[in-house]
Amino acid sequence: MCGIVGYIGGRQATPIILEGLKKLEYRGYDSAGIATLGAGDSSICRSQGKLVNLENILREQPLSGTVGIGHTRWATHGRPSEINAHPHKAGPVILVHNGIIENYLQLKEQLRLVGHTFKSETDTEVIAHLIEETLKSEADFEKAVRKTLAQLRGAYAVCILNENDPEFLMAAKLGSPMVVGLADGEYFVASDIPAILAYTREMVFMEDGELVIFRNGSAKFSTIDGAKIEKKARHIDWSPMMAEKGGYRHFMLKEIHEQPRAVRDTIAGRLLEGEGDVYLENLQFSDRQLAAVKRIVIIACGTSWHAALVGKFYIEGLCRIPVEVDIASEFRYRNPVVDEGTLAIVISQSGETADTLAALREAKSRGALNMAICNVVDSSIARESAGVIYTHAGPEIGVASTKAFVTQLTALYLFTIRLGRANCTIDVLHGQKMIASLIKVPGLLEETLKLNEYTEKVAKKYMNARDFLYLGRGKNFPIALEGALKLKEISYIHAEGYPAGEMKHGPIALIDEDVPVVVLVPKGSSYEKTLSNMEEVITRSGRVIAVCSAGDSEVRGRVETVIEIPSFDEDLDPLLLSVPLQLLAYHIAVLKGTDVDQPRNLAKSVTVE
């Protein structure tokens, strides 16, 4: 969602903030702005659209000052426009804000009654005016901010400047991410690590209800109500280059090609091959705790929900525990059946997904054992979960998830081994075989990536289709859903994923000579049934793109287009099948000229409900 960058130190703030905002473009935005403080005055520059628009204005009207804040906005309250862009100002107060203030309408009306006039349609401007109003009765700026924050309901991460104090910067957090970077005589604030990683690797992760004040070369942390707290910095070993394109045309293509490395990093140090078991360092559940689990609910959104569906097949098939997969935005609104015998697993790439975080809290409140699968160390979901499996995919910049998805599947497979060993449904020999297969995945992903050029040719053949169907059975059905989602997200072509056996219960009516049908048909237990479903498409003139096992002459002789993946363990086929579907969506999007890394209306991290 929105991005925040703040700086205080000895250098000019604008170049640092602007560069940081560029690193946050992956989060999705519709406008941007910067404010700086100099000797006795402030300057604000805002623009609708991409950051290049803001850069062009700043080139003509540069801002000076060694203290500043910047923001990229993704519209919630108020349409995308320059007037609704951040920063917002009221009196001496200048601020940027991520999140949603739920009681802003009531606050806005109260402020109007005492003479305040609002320029924007945002909830954020209300915060600035409320601080300004509080300053009338509380002259101390810091105390006025604390009193204001105590009146807000909802979620926020805010960076605040005081026009009357050019050596002051304040930040606070409740329900939206915020990280502080520490360097020699200077400080950085951001909503995500990549924004400030080029300047420091020493990071302090703020918790909900915390506030930090930067003044006179120091950083003082406290709770919103004023209690002092000590915070420890963590060293982040991501290099700035990890967030760069690395020579690829788009971040998405780079991240597709990073999947072998991402899977290697996710399994590294976790495989106990001789014991047929795995070691999950941040999942300190005992065998007794895991064996006591009677039911599992996996909660996620979007691509992570598709990973959860594959996880259901893994856990039920191998550990014999019933699994329910829930969409996070629906979970807490239906009085879910969760108790002490339930394990709740939440999945989120960013660890900041608002709906997933709320679902985690709901499950915890009902007594469930809980854990997370997450890519971002010390994110909100990771911190609030009893255990976590980090996916080690590294920063994922492209909005359409690729390497995060494949590493989520890997993490679910690792957890299945651990759970099965704990409840004795997977013995040593079986565990050893599963691990042996998993070790081969990075190499097989590299082999599958050789399909890149061929898939581009396939994309040229089908790029003008208006509709696609994706079909799969068993564990491959969620991959059909994911393939359809990727195509929708970045090429804006309508696509639907279906269980292959359900096609004749409705979707078959859509099939004609203009509809490409992607059929996932690798060798495995559902191979014959899927072949039969594929034949139903062929007889109705559907244009079949079959993704099958290498050397499958039976499929090749029946369909219009074949994409072959290495023949492998059917439990891990979903990881390999994902690659050609990602590549197909990517190349179609490029050919159609869409914004692959920042597709319209989408944001990388959905931090509001």
XYZ file of C-alpha atoms in Angstrom:
609
model
C 0.000 0.000 0.000
C 1.268 3.522 0.781
C 4.950 4.132 1.409
C 6.674 6.365 3.977
C 10.259 7.614 4.127
C 11.664 10.059 6.689
C 15.145 11.449 7.304
C 16.962 13.613 9.855
C 20.701 14.204 9.780
C 23.417 16.293 8.211
C 22.653 15.730 4.543
C 20.041 17.227 2.260
C 16.883 15.228 2.879
C 15.189 15.412 -0.532
C 17.525 13.119 -2.537
C 17.499 10.512 0.241
C 13.714 10.550 0.571
C 13.133 10.482 -3.171
C 15.454 7.510 -3.601
C 13.702 5.740 -0.741
C 10.297 6.331 -2.304
C 11.553 4.798 -5.541
C 12.429 1.658 -3.593
C 8.801 1.543 -2.377
C 7.167 1.861 -5.790
C 6.454 -1.882 -5.729
C 3.839 -1.274 -3.026
C 1.575 0.499 -5.518
C 0.663 4.205 -5.455
C -1.227 6.949 -7.283
C 0.484 10.124 -6.014
C 3.563 11.213 -4.110
C 4.944 14.089 -2.080
C 7.846 15.383 0.008
C 8.167 17.972 2.789
C 11.400 19.391 4.196
C 12.353 21.737 7.029
C 15.063 24.336 6.721
C 16.056 27.235 8.902
C 12.722 28.583 10.043
C 10.515 27.481 7.193
C 9.032 24.432 5.503
C 8.525 23.380 1.887
C 6.065 20.871 0.451
C 5.932 19.401 -3.057
C 3.240 16.956 -4.202
C 2.148 15.423 -7.468
C -0.419 12.992 -8.811
C 0.840 9.985 -10.740
C 4.285 8.423 -10.887
C 7.356 9.638 -9.032
C 8.821 10.989 -12.251
C 6.169 13.719 -12.099
C 7.345 14.689 -8.632
C 10.982 14.591 -9.771
C 10.226 16.949 -12.650
C 8.662 19.491 -10.293
C 11.549 19.201 -7.825
C 14.010 19.788 -10.647
C 12.396 23.168 -11.248
C 11.585 23.928 -7.615
C 14.121 22.108 -5.389
C 13.437 21.660 -1.685
C 16.250 22.230 0.802
C 16.548 21.054 4.384
C 18.188 18.309 6.417
C 14.916 17.046 7.887
C 12.146 15.688 5.719
C 9.362 13.212 5.120
C 8.016 11.639 1.930
C 5.064 9.529 0.906
C 3.611 7.493 -1.928
C -0.181 7.253 -1.650
C -2.594 4.506 -2.649
C -6.064 6.020 -2.470
C -8.450 4.937 0.284
C -10.305 8.062 1.422
C -10.430 10.503 -1.471
C -9.719 10.108 -5.159
C -6.160 10.111 -6.545
C -5.201 13.777 -6.913
C -2.537 16.302 -5.994
C -4.741 17.832 -3.294
C -5.218 14.429 -1.644
C -1.523 13.532 -1.868
C 0.608 13.617 1.273
C 2.191 15.382 3.136
C -0.684 17.309 4.718
C -0.258 20.501 6.734
C -2.272 22.328 9.401
C -0.645 25.188 11.263
C 2.910 24.101 12.141
C 2.033 20.407 11.712
C 3.208 18.506 8.618
C 2.666 14.761 8.373
C 2.385 11.659 6.234
C 0.260 8.660 7.140
C -0.305 5.037 6.188
C -3.460 3.258 7.324
C -7.079 4.210 7.885
C -8.546 6.381 10.655
C -11.951 4.843 11.273
C -13.401 7.740 13.290
C -12.139 10.510 11.016
C -15.631 11.698 10.029
C -16.627 12.356 13.638
C -13.302 14.088 14.318
C -13.605 16.125 11.136
C -17.061 17.380 12.099
C -15.856 18.351 15.583
C -12.965 20.287 14.061
C -15.207 22.050 11.550
C -17.421 23.245 14.388
C -14.447 25.041 15.952
C -13.376 26.675 12.705
C -11.097 24.287 10.849
C -11.240 24.224 7.040
C -10.135 21.128 5.147
C -8.512 21.143 1.730
C -8.518 17.397 0.991
C -10.904 14.450 1.146
C -8.497 12.328 3.187
C -8.685 10.949 6.685
C -5.016 11.895 7.091
C -5.581 15.658 7.037
C -7.815 15.254 10.097
C -4.790 14.108 12.134
C -2.858 17.271 11.254
C -5.773 19.523 12.173
C -6.422 17.626 15.394
C -2.809 18.149 16.479
C -3.091 21.836 15.564
C -6.267 22.157 17.645
C -4.700 20.320 20.587
C -1.749 22.751 20.505
C -4.158 25.511 21.562
C -4.494 23.912 24.989
C -1.221 21.995 25.109
C 1.753 24.081 23.993
C 4.214 21.182 24.148
C 4.245 19.740 20.626
C 5.208 16.233 21.718
C 2.411 16.052 24.279
C -0.090 17.432 21.764
C 0.780 14.641 19.357
C 0.411 12.002 22.058
C -3.001 13.347 23.049
C -4.074 13.353 19.409
C -2.955 9.806 18.729
C -4.913 8.636 21.768
C -8.118 9.887 20.086
C -7.601 7.981 16.832
C -9.366 4.715 16.071
C -8.034 2.523 13.285
C -4.550 1.941 11.934
C -1.709 4.332 11.367
C 1.976 4.779 10.768
C 2.754 8.498 10.865
C 5.818 10.687 10.368
C 5.401 14.203 11.749
C 7.337 17.457 11.388
C 7.002 20.621 13.489
C 7.513 23.711 11.335
C 8.659 25.614 14.429
C 11.386 23.082 15.252
C 13.681 22.314 12.288
C 15.689 19.744 14.291
C 12.718 17.525 15.156
C 11.134 14.422 13.604
C 8.547 12.143 15.188
C 7.113 8.783 14.106
C 4.451 6.532 15.620
C 2.795 3.244 14.749
C -0.434 1.381 15.389
C -1.403 -1.427 13.020
C 0.745 -0.298 10.048
C 4.414 -1.183 9.524
C 7.243 1.169 10.505
C 11.000 0.588 10.687
C 13.733 2.934 11.950
C 17.232 2.915 10.453
C 20.219 3.911 12.583
C 23.444 5.374 11.164
C 26.274 7.627 12.327
C 24.613 10.885 13.322
C 21.544 10.384 11.144
C 18.251 8.492 11.291
C 15.849 7.070 8.750
C 12.202 6.030 9.004
C 10.339 3.916 6.464
C 7.372 1.658 5.982
C 9.581 -1.074 4.519
C 13.238 -2.077 4.675
C 14.273 -1.584 1.004
C 13.600 2.162 1.232
C 16.535 2.759 3.570
C 18.742 -0.283 3.048
C 21.190 1.687 0.890
C 21.982 3.900 3.904
C 22.030 1.512 6.847
C 21.530 -2.114 7.794
C 20.875 -1.435 11.472
C 17.114 -1.468 11.882
C 14.728 -1.056 14.787
C 11.261 -2.504 14.228
C 8.560 -0.515 15.950
C 5.698 -2.265 17.703
C 2.080 -1.139 17.873
C 1.565 1.711 20.300
C 5.155 2.944 20.075
C 6.529 6.373 19.236
C 10.021 7.666 18.460
C 11.370 11.219 18.637
C 14.533 12.230 16.796
C 16.214 15.371 18.129
C 19.774 16.584 18.715
C 21.336 13.490 17.169
C 19.433 11.000 19.311
C 16.442 8.688 19.000
C 14.164 8.253 22.007
C 11.553 5.492 21.940
C 8.486 5.417 24.136
C 4.917 4.217 24.239
C 2.235 6.576 22.958
C 1.251 7.364 26.554
C 4.829 8.394 27.363
C 6.499 5.411 29.043
C 10.150 5.142 28.005
C 11.254 1.922 26.320
C 14.559 0.485 25.140
C 14.760 -0.876 21.596
C 17.472 -3.084 20.115
C 18.587 -2.802 16.521
C 18.707 -5.814 14.222
C 21.303 -6.194 11.489
C 19.646 -6.810 8.116
C 21.836 -8.712 5.675
C 19.837 -7.925 2.541
C 22.062 -5.990 0.141
C 20.593 -3.038 -1.765
C 21.241 -4.942 -4.997
C 18.727 -7.576 -3.936
C 16.072 -4.940 -4.543
C 17.341 -4.006 -7.983
C 16.396 -5.569 -11.297
C 19.772 -7.191 -11.824
C 19.720 -6.731 -15.579
C 16.230 -8.122 -16.131
C 13.639 -6.046 -17.937
C 11.212 -6.245 -15.032
C 11.390 -7.165 -11.363
C 8.839 -9.901 -12.002
C 11.074 -11.665 -14.524
C 14.052 -11.328 -12.202
C 12.046 -12.813 -9.345
C 10.795 -15.688 -11.487
C 14.433 -16.535 -12.210
C 15.348 -16.199 -8.520
C 13.077 -19.086 -7.555
C 15.770 -21.799 -7.539
C 17.842 -19.646 -5.180
C 14.803 -18.772 -3.069
C 13.883 -22.447 -2.574
C 17.497 -23.314 -1.729
C 17.573 -20.577 0.891
C 14.235 -21.698 2.323
C 15.377 -25.287 2.856
C 18.983 -24.438 3.781
C 19.948 -25.588 7.261
C 16.545 -27.134 7.866
C 16.871 -30.653 6.477
C 17.773 -33.521 8.839
C 18.253 -36.073 6.076
C 19.370 -38.967 8.231
C 16.417 -38.569 10.570
C 13.863 -38.007 7.816
C 12.869 -34.803 9.619
C 13.304 -31.038 9.404
C 14.434 -28.354 11.833
C 12.341 -25.193 11.835
C 14.281 -22.742 13.956
C 11.465 -20.302 14.711
C 8.815 -22.965 15.224
C 9.542 -24.210 18.699
C 6.519 -26.471 19.090
C 7.164 -29.767 20.820
C 6.182 -33.089 19.269
C 3.561 -33.362 21.997
C 2.012 -30.027 21.008
C 1.924 -30.945 17.337
C 0.585 -34.427 17.997
C -2.247 -32.869 20.011
C -3.473 -30.871 17.005
C -6.857 -32.231 15.945
C -7.694 -29.754 13.224
C -5.901 -27.109 11.168
C -7.211 -23.909 9.615
C -4.981 -22.124 7.097
C -5.794 -18.455 6.564
C -4.526 -16.270 3.745
C -5.374 -13.870 0.897
C -4.797 -13.949 -2.859
C -1.757 -15.900 -3.992
C -1.046 -17.000 -0.421
C -4.540 -18.521 -0.319
C -3.655 -20.623 -3.357
C -0.543 -21.832 -1.538
C -2.764 -22.680 1.427
C -4.962 -24.873 -0.792
C -1.903 -26.880 -1.833
C -0.942 -27.104 1.828
C -4.322 -28.675 2.568
C -3.507 -31.509 0.165
C -0.086 -31.987 1.750
C -1.251 -32.038 5.362
C -4.441 -34.053 4.920
C -2.811 -36.552 2.569
C 0.336 -37.136 4.576
C -0.504 -36.197 8.175
C -4.184 -37.281 8.191
C -5.404 -34.142 9.967
C -8.462 -32.300 8.627
C -7.594 -28.916 7.161
C -9.855 -25.991 6.381
C -8.586 -23.188 4.150
C -10.109 -19.774 4.793
C -9.937 -16.426 3.050
C -8.633 -14.008 5.658
C -11.104 -11.225 4.887
C -14.001 -13.613 5.615
C -12.602 -15.514 8.580
C -13.529 -13.379 11.559
C -16.930 -12.367 10.231
C -18.501 -15.826 10.363
C -17.952 -16.849 13.998
C -15.290 -19.460 13.087
C -15.049 -22.747 14.930
C -11.596 -22.507 16.480
C -10.476 -23.792 19.865
C -7.500 -25.154 21.790
C -7.337 -28.251 19.580
C -6.956 -26.135 16.445
C -3.731 -25.007 14.831
C -4.178 -21.750 12.897
C -1.611 -21.163 10.154
C -1.564 -17.706 8.571
C 0.329 -17.060 5.340
C 1.461 -13.609 4.192
C 4.396 -12.546 2.038
C 4.707 -9.140 3.682
C 3.602 -10.108 7.155
C 1.556 -6.912 7.215
C -1.630 -7.980 5.383
C -4.366 -6.362 7.467
C -7.038 -9.024 6.969
C -4.611 -11.847 7.721
C -3.304 -10.106 10.827
C -6.870 -9.587 12.067
C -7.652 -13.262 11.408
C -4.554 -14.295 13.376
C -5.692 -12.205 16.318
C -9.179 -13.721 16.110
C -7.787 -17.258 16.150
C -5.501 -16.428 19.085
C -8.411 -14.938 21.033
C -10.221 -18.267 20.702
C -7.293 -20.207 22.114
C -5.820 -21.692 18.945
C -2.201 -22.703 18.680
C -0.888 -20.446 15.934
C 1.972 -19.982 13.495
C 2.832 -17.969 10.408
C 4.517 -18.522 7.077
C 6.054 -15.201 6.145
C 8.825 -13.647 4.066
C 9.603 -10.523 6.107
C 11.574 -10.884 9.320
C 10.017 -9.157 12.334
C 6.889 -8.146 10.428
C 3.707 -7.687 12.449
C 2.331 -11.158 11.693
C 5.673 -12.803 12.441
C 5.963 -10.995 15.765
C 2.434 -11.815 16.868
C 2.544 -15.508 15.968
C 3.612 -18.188 18.417
C 5.868 -19.639 15.724
C 6.965 -18.688 12.240
C 8.522 -20.289 9.176
C 10.403 -17.636 7.232
C 10.482 -18.276 3.512
C 13.795 -16.488 2.784
C 12.694 -15.414 -0.670
C 14.316 -12.008 -0.216
C 12.583 -8.761 -1.219
C 9.821 -9.319 -3.756
C 9.292 -6.087 -5.659
C 6.893 -7.133 -8.424
C 3.279 -6.825 -7.333
C 2.408 -10.209 -8.878
C 3.894 -12.734 -6.467
C 6.194 -15.420 -7.891
C 9.132 -16.465 -5.731
C 7.142 -15.780 -2.563
C 4.476 -18.228 -3.746
C 6.919 -21.026 -4.552
C 8.701 -20.588 -1.229
C 5.358 -20.673 0.577
C 4.714 -24.049 -1.046
C 8.186 -25.122 0.082
C 7.514 -23.983 3.650
C 4.217 -25.871 3.726
C 5.979 -29.009 2.534
C 8.642 -28.589 5.238
C 5.946 -28.154 7.867
C 4.129 -31.252 6.614
C 7.268 -33.311 7.182
C 7.719 -31.880 10.685
C 4.057 -32.438 11.600
C 4.021 -35.946 10.143
C 7.112 -36.937 12.081
C 5.611 -35.489 15.261
C 2.297 -37.337 14.968
C 3.896 -40.508 13.542
C 2.071 -40.457 10.185
C 5.409 -40.060 8.379
C 8.104 -42.552 9.345
C 11.846 -42.094 8.963
C 12.049 -43.763 5.543
C 9.156 -41.754 4.134
C 10.623 -38.561 5.563
C 13.961 -39.332 3.945
C 12.284 -39.831 0.565
C 10.384 -36.555 0.875
C 13.566 -34.695 1.728
C 15.436 -36.335 -1.139
C 12.759 -35.082 -3.530
C 12.784 -31.594 -2.041
C 16.553 -31.307 -2.475
C 16.103 -31.803 -6.225
C 13.594 -28.962 -6.616
C 16.047 -26.036 -7.096
C 17.845 -27.841 -9.900
C 14.576 -28.825 -11.562
C 13.341 -25.233 -11.295
C 16.488 -24.129 -13.127
C 15.743 -26.670 -15.845
C 12.138 -25.479 -16.057
C 13.279 -21.876 -16.446
C 14.848 -22.859 -19.764
C 11.264 -22.667 -21.063
C 11.473 -18.867 -20.985
C 12.104 -18.288 -24.704
C 9.702 -21.001 -25.782
C 6.982 -19.621 -23.504
C 7.437 -16.203 -25.118
C 6.616 -17.805 -28.483
C 3.534 -19.415 -26.956
C 2.504 -16.026 -25.566
C 2.655 -14.450 -29.024
C 0.266 -17.124 -30.258
C -2.391 -16.459 -27.611
C -1.881 -12.840 -26.544
C -5.007 -11.551 -28.278
C -7.427 -13.959 -26.598
C -10.094 -12.272 -24.476
C -10.657 -15.203 -22.091
C -8.603 -18.095 -20.718
C -9.534 -21.183 -18.725
C -7.053 -23.005 -16.483
C -7.809 -26.594 -15.433
C -6.135 -28.903 -12.947
C -6.906 -31.722 -10.524
C -5.828 -32.398 -6.971
C -2.799 -30.362 -5.890
C -2.659 -28.869 -9.364
C -6.083 -27.250 -9.122
C -4.748 -24.431 -6.872
C -1.968 -23.939 -9.425
C -4.640 -23.476 -12.090
C -6.182 -20.789 -9.866
C -2.790 -19.171 -9.430
C -2.032 -19.267 -13.158
C -5.352 -17.575 -13.921
C -4.710 -14.955 -11.246
C -1.279 -14.131 -12.672
C -2.750 -13.582 -16.130
C -5.541 -11.384 -14.752
C -3.218 -9.338 -12.558
C -0.678 -8.240 -15.130
C -2.237 -8.645 -18.597
C -5.828 -7.654 -17.702
C -7.197 -10.666 -19.601
C -10.172 -12.409 -18.037
C -9.128 -15.858 -16.807
C -10.668 -18.497 -14.562
C -9.208 -21.501 -12.804
C -11.331 -24.608 -12.273
C -11.002 -28.170 -11.061
C -10.816 -30.114 -14.313
C -13.629 -32.425 -13.236
C -15.949 -29.463 -12.596
C -15.673 -28.107 -16.103
C -18.703 -30.004 -17.322
C -20.778 -28.490 -14.523
C -20.832 -25.080 -16.153
C -17.578 -23.688 -17.579
C -17.713 -26.033 -20.560
C -20.366 -23.689 -21.979
C -17.652 -21.053 -22.453
C -15.410 -23.200 -24.624
C -15.108 -22.504 -28.325
C -12.364 -21.965 -30.889
C -11.513 -18.549 -29.401
C -10.862 -19.712 -25.833
C -7.381 -21.021 -24.894
C -7.608 -23.672 -22.178
C -4.482 -24.302 -20.112
C -4.622 -27.884 -18.840
C -2.194 -29.024 -16.126
C -1.661 -32.691 -16.897
C 1.644 -34.015 -15.488
C 2.023 -37.757 -14.897
C 0.521 -38.770 -11.576
C -2.489 -40.264 -9.838
C -5.009 -38.008 -11.610
C -3.363 -38.187 -15.032
C -5.952 -40.376 -16.770
C -8.885 -38.382 -15.420
C -7.317 -35.103 -16.501
C -6.673 -36.522 -19.979
C -10.357 -37.308 -20.203
C -11.296 -33.749 -19.190
C -8.834 -32.400 -21.718
C -10.456 -34.470 -24.437
C -13.799 -32.868 -23.595
C -12.242 -29.484 -24.345
C -10.712 -30.687 -27.611
C -14.010 -32.074 -28.919
C -15.570 -28.643 -28.401
C -12.851 -26.891 -30.436
C -11.078 -25.467 -27.392
C -7.475 -24.407 -27.982
C -5.577 -26.541 -25.484
C -2.246 -25.495 -24.003
C -1.140 -28.613 -22.131
C 1.495 -28.377 -19.402
C 2.682 -31.953 -19.094
C 5.605 -34.150 -18.107
C 8.574 -34.211 -20.454
C 8.300 -36.836 -23.203
C 4.544 -37.338 -22.895
C 3.786 -38.257 -26.515
C 0.155 -39.048 -25.749
C -0.548 -35.446 -24.787
C 1.628 -33.988 -27.549
C -0.343 -35.795 -30.220
C -3.703 -34.407 -29.062
C -3.326 -30.716 -28.375
C -2.473 -27.448 -30.101
C 0.407 -26.444 -27.812
C 2.556 -28.378 -25.347
C 4.732 -27.027 -22.547
C 6.830 -29.774 -20.955
C 8.164 -29.708 -17.405
C 10.636 -32.226 -15.929
C 9.006 -35.485 -14.866
C 9.078 -35.520 -11.080
C 7.449 -36.362 -7.753
C 3.763 -35.453 -8.103
C 3.679 -33.980 -4.580
C 6.154 -31.330 -5.706
C 4.852 -30.853 -9.249
C 2.996 -27.687 -8.141
C 6.330 -25.902 -7.715
C 7.458 -26.758 -11.247
C 4.058 -26.145 -12.840
C 4.027 -22.626 -11.413
C 6.997 -21.526 -13.517
C 5.564 -21.838 -17.063
C 2.297 -20.246 -15.905
C 4.218 -17.291 -14.455
C 6.246 -16.978 -17.665
C 3.159 -17.209 -19.866
C 1.420 -14.422 -17.934
C 4.578 -12.322 -17.943
C 5.231 -12.558 -21.678
C 1.596 -11.919 -22.611
C 1.626 -8.833 -20.391
C 4.852 -7.548 -21.951
C 3.489 -8.117 -25.456
C 0.333 -6.227 -24.543
C 2.361 -3.357 -23.121
C 0.981 -3.345 -19.584
C 2.875 -2.211 -16.493
C 4.104 -5.615 -15.380
C 5.629 -4.654 -12.028
C 2.911 -2.206 -10.994
C -0.366 -3.350 -12.562
C -3.301 -1.007 -12.305
C -5.410 -0.895 -9.129
C -3.112 -3.313 -7.284
C -0.743 -2.890 -4.358
C 1.966 -5.216 -3.135
C 1.130 -5.123 0.536
C -2.512 -4.669 1.511
C -2.172 -3.077 4.950
C -5.785 -1.881 5.287
C -8.985 -3.890 5.313
